[in-house]
PDB file of N, CA and C in Angstrom:
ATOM      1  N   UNK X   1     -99.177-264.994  73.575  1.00  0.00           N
ATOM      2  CA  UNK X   1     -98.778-264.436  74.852  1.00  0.00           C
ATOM      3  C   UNK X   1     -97.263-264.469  74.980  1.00  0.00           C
ATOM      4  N   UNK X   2     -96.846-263.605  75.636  1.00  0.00           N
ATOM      5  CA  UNK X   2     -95.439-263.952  76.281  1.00  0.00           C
ATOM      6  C   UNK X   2     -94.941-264.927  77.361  1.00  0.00           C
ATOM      7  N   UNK X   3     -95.811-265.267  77.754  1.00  0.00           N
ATOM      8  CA  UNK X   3     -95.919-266.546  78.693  1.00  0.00           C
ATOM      9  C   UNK X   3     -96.516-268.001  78.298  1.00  0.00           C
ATOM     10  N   UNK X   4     -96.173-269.145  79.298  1.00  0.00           N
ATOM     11  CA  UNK X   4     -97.285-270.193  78.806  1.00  0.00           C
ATOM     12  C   UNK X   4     -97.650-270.363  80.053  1.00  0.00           C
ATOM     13  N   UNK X   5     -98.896-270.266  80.408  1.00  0.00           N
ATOM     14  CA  UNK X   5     -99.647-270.560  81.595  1.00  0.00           C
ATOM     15  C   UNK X   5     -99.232-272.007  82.452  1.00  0.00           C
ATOM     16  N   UNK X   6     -98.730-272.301  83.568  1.00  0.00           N
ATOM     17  CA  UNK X   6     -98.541-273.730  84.061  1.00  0.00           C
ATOM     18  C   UNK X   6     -97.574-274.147  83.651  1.00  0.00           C
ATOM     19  N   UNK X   7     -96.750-272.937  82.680  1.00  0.00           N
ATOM     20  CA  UNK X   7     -95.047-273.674  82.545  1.00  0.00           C
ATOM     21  C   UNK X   7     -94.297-272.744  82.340  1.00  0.00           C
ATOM     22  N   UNK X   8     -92.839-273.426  82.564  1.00  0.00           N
ATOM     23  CA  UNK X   8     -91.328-272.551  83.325  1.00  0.00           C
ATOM     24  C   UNK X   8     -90.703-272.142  82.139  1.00  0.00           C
ATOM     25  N   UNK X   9     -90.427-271.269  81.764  1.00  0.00           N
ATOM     26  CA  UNK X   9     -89.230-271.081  80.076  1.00  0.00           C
ATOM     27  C   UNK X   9     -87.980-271.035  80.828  1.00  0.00           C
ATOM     28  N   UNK X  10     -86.795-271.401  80.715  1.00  0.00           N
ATOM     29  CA  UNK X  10     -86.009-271.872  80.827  1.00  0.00           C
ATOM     30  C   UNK X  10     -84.790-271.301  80.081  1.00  0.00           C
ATOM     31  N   UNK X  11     -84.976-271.251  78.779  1.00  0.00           N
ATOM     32  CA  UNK X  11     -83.737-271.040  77.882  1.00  0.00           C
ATOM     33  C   UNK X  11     -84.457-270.247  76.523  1.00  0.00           C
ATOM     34  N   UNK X  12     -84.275-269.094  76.392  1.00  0.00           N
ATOM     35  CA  UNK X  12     -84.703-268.795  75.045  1.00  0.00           C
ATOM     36  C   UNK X  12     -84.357-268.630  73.821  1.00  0.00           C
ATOM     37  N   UNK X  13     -84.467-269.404  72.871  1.00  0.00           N
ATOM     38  CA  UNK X  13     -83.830-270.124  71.561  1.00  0.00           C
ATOM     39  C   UNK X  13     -83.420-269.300  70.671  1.00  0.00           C
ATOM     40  N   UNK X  14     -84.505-268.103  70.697  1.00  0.00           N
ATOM     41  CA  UNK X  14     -83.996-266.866  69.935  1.00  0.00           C
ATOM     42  C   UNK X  14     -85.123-266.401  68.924  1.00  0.00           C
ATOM     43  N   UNK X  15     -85.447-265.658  68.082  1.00  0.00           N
ATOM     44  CA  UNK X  15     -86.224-265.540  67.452  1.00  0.00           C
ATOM     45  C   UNK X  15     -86.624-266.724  66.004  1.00  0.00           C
ATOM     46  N   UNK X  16     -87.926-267.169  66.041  1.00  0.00           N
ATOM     47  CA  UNK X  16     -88.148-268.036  64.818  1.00  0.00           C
ATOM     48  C   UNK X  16     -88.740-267.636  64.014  1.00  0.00           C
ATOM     49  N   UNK X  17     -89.131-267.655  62.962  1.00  0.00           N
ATOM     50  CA  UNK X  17     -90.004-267.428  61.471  1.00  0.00           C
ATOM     51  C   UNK X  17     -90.658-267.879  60.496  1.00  0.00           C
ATOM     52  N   UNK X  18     -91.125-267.798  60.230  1.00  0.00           N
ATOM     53  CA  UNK X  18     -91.842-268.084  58.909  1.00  0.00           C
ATOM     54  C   UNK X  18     -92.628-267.399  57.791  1.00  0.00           C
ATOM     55  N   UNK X  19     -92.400-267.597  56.827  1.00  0.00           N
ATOM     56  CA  UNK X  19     -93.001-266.533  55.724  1.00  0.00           C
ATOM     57  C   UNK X  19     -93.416-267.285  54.116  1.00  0.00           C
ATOM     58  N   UNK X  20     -94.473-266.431  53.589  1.00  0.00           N
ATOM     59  CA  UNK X  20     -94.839-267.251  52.140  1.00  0.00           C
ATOM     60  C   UNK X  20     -95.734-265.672  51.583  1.00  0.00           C
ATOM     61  N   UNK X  21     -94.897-266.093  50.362  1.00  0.00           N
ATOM     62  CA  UNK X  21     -95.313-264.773  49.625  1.00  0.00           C
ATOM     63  C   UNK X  21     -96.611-265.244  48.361  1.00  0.00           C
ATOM     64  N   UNK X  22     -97.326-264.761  48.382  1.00  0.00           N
ATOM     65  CA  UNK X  22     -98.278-264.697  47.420  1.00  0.00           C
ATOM     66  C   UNK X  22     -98.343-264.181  45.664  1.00  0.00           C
ATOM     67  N   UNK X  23     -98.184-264.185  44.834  1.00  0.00           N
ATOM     68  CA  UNK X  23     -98.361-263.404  43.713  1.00  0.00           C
ATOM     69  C   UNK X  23    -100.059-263.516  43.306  1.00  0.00           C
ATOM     70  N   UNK X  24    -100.326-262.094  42.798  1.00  0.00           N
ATOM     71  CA  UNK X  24    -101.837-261.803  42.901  1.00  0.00           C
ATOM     72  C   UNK X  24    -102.045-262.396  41.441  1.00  0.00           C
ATOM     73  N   UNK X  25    -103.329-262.831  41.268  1.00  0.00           N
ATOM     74  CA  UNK X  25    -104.142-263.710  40.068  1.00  0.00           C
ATOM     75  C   UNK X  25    -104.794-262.897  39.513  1.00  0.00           C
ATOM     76  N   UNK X  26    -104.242-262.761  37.982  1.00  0.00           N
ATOM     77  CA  UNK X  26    -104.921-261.768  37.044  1.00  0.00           C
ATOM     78  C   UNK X  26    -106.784-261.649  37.111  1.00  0.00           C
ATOM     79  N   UNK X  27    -106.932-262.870  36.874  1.00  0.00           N
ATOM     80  CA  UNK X  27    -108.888-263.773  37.448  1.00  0.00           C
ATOM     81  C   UNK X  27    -109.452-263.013  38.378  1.00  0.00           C
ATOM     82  N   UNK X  28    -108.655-263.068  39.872  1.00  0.00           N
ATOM     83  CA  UNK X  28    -109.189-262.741  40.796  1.00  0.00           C
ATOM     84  C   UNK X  28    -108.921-261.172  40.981  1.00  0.00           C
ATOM     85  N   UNK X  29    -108.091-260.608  40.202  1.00  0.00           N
ATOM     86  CA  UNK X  29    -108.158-259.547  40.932  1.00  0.00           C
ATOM     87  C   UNK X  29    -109.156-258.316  39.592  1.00  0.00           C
ATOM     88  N   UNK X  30    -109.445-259.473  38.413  1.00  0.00           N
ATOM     89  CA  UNK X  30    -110.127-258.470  37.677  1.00  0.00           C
ATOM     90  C   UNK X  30    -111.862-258.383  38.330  1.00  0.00           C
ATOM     91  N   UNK X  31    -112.020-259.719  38.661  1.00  0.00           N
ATOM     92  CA  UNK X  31    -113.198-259.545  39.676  1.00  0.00           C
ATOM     93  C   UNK X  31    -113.140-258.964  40.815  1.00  0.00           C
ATOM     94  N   UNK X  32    -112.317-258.525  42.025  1.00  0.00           N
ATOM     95  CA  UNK X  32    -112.165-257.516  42.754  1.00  0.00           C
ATOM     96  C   UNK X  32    -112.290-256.537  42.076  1.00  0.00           C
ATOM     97  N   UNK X  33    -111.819-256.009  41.011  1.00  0.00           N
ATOM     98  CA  UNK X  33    -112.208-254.325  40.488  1.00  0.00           C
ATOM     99  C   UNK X  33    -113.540-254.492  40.374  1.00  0.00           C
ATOM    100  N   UNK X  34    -114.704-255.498  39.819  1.00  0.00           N
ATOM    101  CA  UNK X  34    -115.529-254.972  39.672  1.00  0.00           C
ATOM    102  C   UNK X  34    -116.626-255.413  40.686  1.00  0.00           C
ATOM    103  N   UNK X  35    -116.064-255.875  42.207  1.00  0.00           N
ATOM    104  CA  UNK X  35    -116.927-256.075  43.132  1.00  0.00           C
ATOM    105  C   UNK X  35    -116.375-254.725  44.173  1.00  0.00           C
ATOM    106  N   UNK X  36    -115.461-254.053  43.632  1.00  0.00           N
ATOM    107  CA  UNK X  36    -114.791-252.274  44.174  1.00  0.00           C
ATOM    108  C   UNK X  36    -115.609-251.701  43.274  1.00  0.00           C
ATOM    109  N   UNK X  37    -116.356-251.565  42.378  1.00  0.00           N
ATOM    110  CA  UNK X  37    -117.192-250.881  41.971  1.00  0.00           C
ATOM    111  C   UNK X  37    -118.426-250.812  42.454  1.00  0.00           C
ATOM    112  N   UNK X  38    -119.059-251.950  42.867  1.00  0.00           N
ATOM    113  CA  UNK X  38    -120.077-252.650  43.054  1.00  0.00           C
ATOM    114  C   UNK X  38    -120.437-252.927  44.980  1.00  0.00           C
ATOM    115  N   UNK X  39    -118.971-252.624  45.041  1.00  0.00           N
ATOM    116  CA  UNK X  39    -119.233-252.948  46.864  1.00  0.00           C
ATOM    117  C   UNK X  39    -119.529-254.717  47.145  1.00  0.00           C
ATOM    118  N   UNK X  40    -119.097-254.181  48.365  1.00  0.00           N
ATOM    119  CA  UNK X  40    -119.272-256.236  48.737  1.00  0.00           C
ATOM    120  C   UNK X  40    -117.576-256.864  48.962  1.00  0.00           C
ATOM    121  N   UNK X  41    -117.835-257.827  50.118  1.00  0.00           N
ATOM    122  CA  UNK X  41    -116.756-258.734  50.011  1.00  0.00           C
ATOM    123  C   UNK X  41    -115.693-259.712  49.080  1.00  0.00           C
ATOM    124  N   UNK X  42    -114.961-259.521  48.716  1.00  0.00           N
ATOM    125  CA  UNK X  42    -113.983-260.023  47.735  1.00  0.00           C
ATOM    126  C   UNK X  42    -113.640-261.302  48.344  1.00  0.00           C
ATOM    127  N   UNK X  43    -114.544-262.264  48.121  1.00  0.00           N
ATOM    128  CA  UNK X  43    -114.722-263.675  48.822  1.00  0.00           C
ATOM    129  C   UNK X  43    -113.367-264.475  48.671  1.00  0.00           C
ATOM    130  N   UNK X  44    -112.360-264.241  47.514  1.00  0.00           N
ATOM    131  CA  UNK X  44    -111.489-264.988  47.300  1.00  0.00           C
ATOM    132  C   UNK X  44    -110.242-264.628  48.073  1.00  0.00           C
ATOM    133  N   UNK X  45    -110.187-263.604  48.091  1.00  0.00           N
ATOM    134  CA  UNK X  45    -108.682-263.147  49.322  1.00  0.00           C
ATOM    135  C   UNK X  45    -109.029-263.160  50.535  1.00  0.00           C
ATOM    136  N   UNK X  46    -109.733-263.145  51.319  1.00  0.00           N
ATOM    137  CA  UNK X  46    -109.583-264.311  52.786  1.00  0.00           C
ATOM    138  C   UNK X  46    -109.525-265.047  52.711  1.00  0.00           C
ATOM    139  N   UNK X  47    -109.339-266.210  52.134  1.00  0.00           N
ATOM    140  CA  UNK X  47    -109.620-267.400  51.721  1.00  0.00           C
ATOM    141  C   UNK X  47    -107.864-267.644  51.233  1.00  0.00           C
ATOM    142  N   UNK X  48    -107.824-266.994  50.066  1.00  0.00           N
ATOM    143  CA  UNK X  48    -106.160-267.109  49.938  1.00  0.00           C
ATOM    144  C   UNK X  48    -105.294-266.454  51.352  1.00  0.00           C
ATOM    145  N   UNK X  49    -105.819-265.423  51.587  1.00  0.00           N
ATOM    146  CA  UNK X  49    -105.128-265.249  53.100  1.00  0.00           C
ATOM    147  C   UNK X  49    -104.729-265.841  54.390  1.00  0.00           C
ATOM    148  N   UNK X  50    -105.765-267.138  54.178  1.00  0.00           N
ATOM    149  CA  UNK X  50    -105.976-267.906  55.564  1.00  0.00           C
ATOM    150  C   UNK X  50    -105.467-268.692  54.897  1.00  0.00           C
ATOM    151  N   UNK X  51    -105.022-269.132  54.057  1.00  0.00           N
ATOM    152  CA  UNK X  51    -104.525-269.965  53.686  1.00  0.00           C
ATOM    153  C   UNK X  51    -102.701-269.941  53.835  1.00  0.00           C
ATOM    154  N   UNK X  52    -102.156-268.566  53.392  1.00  0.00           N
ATOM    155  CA  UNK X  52    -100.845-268.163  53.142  1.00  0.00           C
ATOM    156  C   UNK X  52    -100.769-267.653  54.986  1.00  0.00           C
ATOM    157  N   UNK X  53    -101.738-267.629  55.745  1.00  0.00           N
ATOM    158  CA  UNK X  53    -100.905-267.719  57.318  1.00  0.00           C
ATOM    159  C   UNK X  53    -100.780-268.721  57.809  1.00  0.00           C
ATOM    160  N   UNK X  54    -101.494-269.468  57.123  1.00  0.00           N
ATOM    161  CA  UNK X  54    -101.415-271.386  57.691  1.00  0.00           C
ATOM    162  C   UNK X  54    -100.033-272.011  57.068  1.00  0.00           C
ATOM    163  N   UNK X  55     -99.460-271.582  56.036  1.00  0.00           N
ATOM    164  CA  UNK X  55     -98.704-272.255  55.799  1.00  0.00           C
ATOM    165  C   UNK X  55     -97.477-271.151  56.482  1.00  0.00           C
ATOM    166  N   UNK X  56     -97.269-269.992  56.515  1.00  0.00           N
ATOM    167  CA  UNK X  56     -96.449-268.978  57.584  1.00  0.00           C
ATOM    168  C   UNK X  56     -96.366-269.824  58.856  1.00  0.00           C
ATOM    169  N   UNK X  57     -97.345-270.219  59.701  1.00  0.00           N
ATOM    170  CA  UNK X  57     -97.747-270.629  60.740  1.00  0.00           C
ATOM    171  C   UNK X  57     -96.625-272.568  60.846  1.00  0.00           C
ATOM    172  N   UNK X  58     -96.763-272.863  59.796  1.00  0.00           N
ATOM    173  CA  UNK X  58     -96.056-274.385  59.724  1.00  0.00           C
ATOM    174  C   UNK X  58     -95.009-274.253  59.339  1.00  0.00           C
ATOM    175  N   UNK X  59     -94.561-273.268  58.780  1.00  0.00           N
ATOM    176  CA  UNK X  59     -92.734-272.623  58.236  1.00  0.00           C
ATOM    177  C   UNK X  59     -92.368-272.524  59.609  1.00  0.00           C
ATOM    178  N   UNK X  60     -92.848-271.339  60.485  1.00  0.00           N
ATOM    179  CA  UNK X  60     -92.545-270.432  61.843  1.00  0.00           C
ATOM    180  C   UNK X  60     -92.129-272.040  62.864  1.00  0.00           C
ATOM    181  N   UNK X  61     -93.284-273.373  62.818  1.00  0.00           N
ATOM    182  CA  UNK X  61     -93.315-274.409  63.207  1.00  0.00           C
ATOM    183  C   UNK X  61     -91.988-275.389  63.056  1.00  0.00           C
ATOM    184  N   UNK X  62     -91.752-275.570  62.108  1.00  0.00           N
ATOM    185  CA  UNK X  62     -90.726-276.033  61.387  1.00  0.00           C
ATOM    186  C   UNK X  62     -89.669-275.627  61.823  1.00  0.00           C
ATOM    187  N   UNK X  63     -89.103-273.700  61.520  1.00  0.00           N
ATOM    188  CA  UNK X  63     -88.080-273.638  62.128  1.00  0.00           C
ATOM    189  C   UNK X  63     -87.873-273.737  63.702  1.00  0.00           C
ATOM    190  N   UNK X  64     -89.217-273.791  64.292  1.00  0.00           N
ATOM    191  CA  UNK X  64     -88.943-273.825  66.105  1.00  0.00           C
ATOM    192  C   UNK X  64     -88.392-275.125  65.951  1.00  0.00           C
ATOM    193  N   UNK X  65     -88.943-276.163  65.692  1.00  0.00           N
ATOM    194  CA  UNK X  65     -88.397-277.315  65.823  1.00  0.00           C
ATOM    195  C   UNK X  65     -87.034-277.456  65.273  1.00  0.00           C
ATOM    196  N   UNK X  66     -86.564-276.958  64.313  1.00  0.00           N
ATOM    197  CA  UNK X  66     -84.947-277.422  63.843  1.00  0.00           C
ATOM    198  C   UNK X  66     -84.285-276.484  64.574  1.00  0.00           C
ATOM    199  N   UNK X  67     -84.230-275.538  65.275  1.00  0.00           N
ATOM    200  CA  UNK X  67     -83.506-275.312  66.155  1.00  0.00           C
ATOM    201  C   UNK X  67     -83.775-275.450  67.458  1.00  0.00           C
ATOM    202  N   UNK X  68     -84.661-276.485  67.777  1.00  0.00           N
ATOM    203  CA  UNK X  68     -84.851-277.019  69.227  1.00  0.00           C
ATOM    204  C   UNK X  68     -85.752-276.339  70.350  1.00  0.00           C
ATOM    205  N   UNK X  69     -87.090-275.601  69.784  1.00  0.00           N
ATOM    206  CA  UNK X  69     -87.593-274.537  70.620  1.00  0.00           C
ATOM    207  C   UNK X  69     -88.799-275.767  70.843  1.00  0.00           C
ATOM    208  N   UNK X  70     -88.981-275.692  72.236  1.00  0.00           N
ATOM    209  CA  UNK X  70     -90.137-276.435  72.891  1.00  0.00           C
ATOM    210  C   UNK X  70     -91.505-275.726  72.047  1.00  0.00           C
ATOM    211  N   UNK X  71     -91.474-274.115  72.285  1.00  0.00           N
ATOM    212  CA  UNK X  71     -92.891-273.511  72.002  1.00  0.00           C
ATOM    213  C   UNK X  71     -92.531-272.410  71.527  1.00  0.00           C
ATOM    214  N   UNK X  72     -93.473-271.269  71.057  1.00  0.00           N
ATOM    215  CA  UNK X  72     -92.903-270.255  70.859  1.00  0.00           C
ATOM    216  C   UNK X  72     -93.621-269.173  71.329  1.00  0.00           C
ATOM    217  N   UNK X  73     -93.360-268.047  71.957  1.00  0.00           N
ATOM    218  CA  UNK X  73     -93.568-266.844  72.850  1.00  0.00           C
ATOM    219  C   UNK X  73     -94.073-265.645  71.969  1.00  0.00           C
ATOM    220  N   UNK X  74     -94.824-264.945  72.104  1.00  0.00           N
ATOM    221  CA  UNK X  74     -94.801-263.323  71.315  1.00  0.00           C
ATOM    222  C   UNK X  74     -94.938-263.699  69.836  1.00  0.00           C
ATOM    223  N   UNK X  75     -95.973-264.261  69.784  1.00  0.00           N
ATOM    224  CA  UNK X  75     -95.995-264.852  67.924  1.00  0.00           C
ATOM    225  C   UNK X  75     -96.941-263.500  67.242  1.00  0.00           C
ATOM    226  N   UNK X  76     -96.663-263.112  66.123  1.00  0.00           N
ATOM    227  CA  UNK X  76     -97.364-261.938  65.729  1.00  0.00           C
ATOM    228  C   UNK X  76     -96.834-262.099  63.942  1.00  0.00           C
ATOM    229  N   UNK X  77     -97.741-261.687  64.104  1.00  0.00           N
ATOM    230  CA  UNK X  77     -97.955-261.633  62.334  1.00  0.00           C
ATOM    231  C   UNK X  77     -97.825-260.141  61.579  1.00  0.00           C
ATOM    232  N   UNK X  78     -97.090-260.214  60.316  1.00  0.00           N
ATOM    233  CA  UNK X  78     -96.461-258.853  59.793  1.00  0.00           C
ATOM    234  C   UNK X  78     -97.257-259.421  57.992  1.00  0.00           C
ATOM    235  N   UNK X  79     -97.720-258.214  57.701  1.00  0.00           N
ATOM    236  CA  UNK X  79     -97.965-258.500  56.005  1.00  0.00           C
ATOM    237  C   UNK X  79     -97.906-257.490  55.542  1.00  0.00           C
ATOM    238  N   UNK X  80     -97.148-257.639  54.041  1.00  0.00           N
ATOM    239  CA  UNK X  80     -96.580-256.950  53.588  1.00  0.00           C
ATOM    240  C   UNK X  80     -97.242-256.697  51.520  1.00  0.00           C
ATOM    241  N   UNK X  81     -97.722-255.898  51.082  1.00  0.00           N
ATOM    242  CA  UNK X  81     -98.264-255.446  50.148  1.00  0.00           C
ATOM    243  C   UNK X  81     -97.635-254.841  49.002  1.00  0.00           C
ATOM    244  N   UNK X  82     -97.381-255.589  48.062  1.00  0.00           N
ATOM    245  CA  UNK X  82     -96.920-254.237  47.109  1.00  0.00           C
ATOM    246  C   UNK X  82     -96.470-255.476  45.746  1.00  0.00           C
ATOM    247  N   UNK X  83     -97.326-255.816  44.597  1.00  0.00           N
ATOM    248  CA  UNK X  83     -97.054-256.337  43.871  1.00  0.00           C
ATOM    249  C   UNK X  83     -97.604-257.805  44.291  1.00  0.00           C
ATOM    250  N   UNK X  84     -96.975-258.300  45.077  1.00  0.00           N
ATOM    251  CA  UNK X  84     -97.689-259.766  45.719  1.00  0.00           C
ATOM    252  C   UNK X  84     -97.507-259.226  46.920  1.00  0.00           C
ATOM    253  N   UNK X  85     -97.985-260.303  48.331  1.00  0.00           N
ATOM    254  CA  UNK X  85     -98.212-260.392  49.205  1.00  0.00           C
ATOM    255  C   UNK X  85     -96.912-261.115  50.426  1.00  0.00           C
ATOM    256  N   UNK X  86     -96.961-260.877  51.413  1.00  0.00           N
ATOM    257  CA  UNK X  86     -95.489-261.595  51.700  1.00  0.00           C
ATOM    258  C   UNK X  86     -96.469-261.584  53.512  1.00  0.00           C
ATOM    259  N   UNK X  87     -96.991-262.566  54.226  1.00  0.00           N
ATOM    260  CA  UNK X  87     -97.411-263.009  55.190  1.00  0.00           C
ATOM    261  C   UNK X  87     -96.066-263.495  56.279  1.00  0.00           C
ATOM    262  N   UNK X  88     -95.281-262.555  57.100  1.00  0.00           N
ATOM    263  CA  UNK X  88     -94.660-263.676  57.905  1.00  0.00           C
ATOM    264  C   UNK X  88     -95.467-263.546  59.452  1.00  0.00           C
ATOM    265  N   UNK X  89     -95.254-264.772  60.133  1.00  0.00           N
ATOM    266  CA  UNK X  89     -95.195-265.394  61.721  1.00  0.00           C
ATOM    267  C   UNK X  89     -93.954-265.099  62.032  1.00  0.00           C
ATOM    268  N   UNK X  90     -93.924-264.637  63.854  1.00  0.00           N
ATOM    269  CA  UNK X  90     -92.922-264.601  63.908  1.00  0.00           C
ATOM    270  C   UNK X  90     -92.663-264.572  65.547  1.00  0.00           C
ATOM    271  N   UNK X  91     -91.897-265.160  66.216  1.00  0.00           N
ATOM    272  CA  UNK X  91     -91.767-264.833  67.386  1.00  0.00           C
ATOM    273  C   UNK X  91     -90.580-265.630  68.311  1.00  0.00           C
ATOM    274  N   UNK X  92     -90.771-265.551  69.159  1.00  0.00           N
ATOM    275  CA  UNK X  92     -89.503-265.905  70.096  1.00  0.00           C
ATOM    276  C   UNK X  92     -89.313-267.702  70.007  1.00  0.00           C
ATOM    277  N   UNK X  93     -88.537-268.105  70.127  1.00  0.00           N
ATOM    278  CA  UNK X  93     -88.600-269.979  70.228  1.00  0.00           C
ATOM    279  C   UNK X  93     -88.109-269.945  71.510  1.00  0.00           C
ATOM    280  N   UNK X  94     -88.321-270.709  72.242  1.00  0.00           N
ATOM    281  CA  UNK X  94     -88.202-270.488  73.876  1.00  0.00           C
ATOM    282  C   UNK X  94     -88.053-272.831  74.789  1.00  0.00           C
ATOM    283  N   UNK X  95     -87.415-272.969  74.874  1.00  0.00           N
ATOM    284  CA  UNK X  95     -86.910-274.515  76.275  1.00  0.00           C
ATOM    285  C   UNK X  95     -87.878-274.184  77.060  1.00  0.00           C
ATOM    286  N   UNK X  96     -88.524-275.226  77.507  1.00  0.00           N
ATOM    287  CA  UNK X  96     -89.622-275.191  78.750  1.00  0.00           C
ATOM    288  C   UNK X  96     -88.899-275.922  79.762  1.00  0.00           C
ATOM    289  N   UNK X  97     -89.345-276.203  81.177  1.00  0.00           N
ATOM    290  CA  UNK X  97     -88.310-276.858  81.931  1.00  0.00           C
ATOM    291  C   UNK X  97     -89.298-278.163  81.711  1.00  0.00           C
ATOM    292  N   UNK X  98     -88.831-279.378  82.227  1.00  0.00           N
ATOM    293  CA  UNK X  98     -89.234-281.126  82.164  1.00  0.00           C
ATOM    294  C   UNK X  98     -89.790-280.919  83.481  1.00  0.00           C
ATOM    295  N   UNK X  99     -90.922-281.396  83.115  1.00  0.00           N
ATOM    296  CA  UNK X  99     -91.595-281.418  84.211  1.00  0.00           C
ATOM    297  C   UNK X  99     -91.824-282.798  84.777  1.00  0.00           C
TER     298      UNK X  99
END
């Protein structure tokens, strides 16, 4: 959201990030060609996927915190295709007021 429900933003830190790029696995992707022949879910790339936004997700984390962002606002996710994979998080770092 662009908001946090039940609290004041105050100061906004500026945009934060995080990102982790993937390189694709000869293994896995010769079994994707032949489950693209065959039809059916390619069980191993969601799995690597949820994995490479979790760690996007603790980068994006990381930098809120070293530059001092209470929370972060407008978080949205961008992925990017072409050779390997490149997953970033990304959104505003934002001061809450002390309550």
């Amino acid at each position: 959201t662009d908001t946090i429900p039940g609290q004041n933003i105050t100061t906004t830190v500026g945009l934060v990030r995080g990102n982790t790029i993937r390189a694709r696995h000869l293994g896995k992707d010769i079994f994707a060609v032949f489950k693209n022949i065959v039809g059916g879910e390619i069980s191993e790339y969601p799995k690597l996927m949820g994995e490479s936004r979790e760690q996007a997700l603790d980068r994006l984390r990381d930098e809120a915190v070293r530059v001092g962002a209470d929370a972060v606002v407008g978080l949205r996710f961008t992925t990017f295709t072409q050779g390997a994979s490149e997953i970033l998080a990304y959104g505003t770092g934002v001061k809450l007021a002390d309550e």
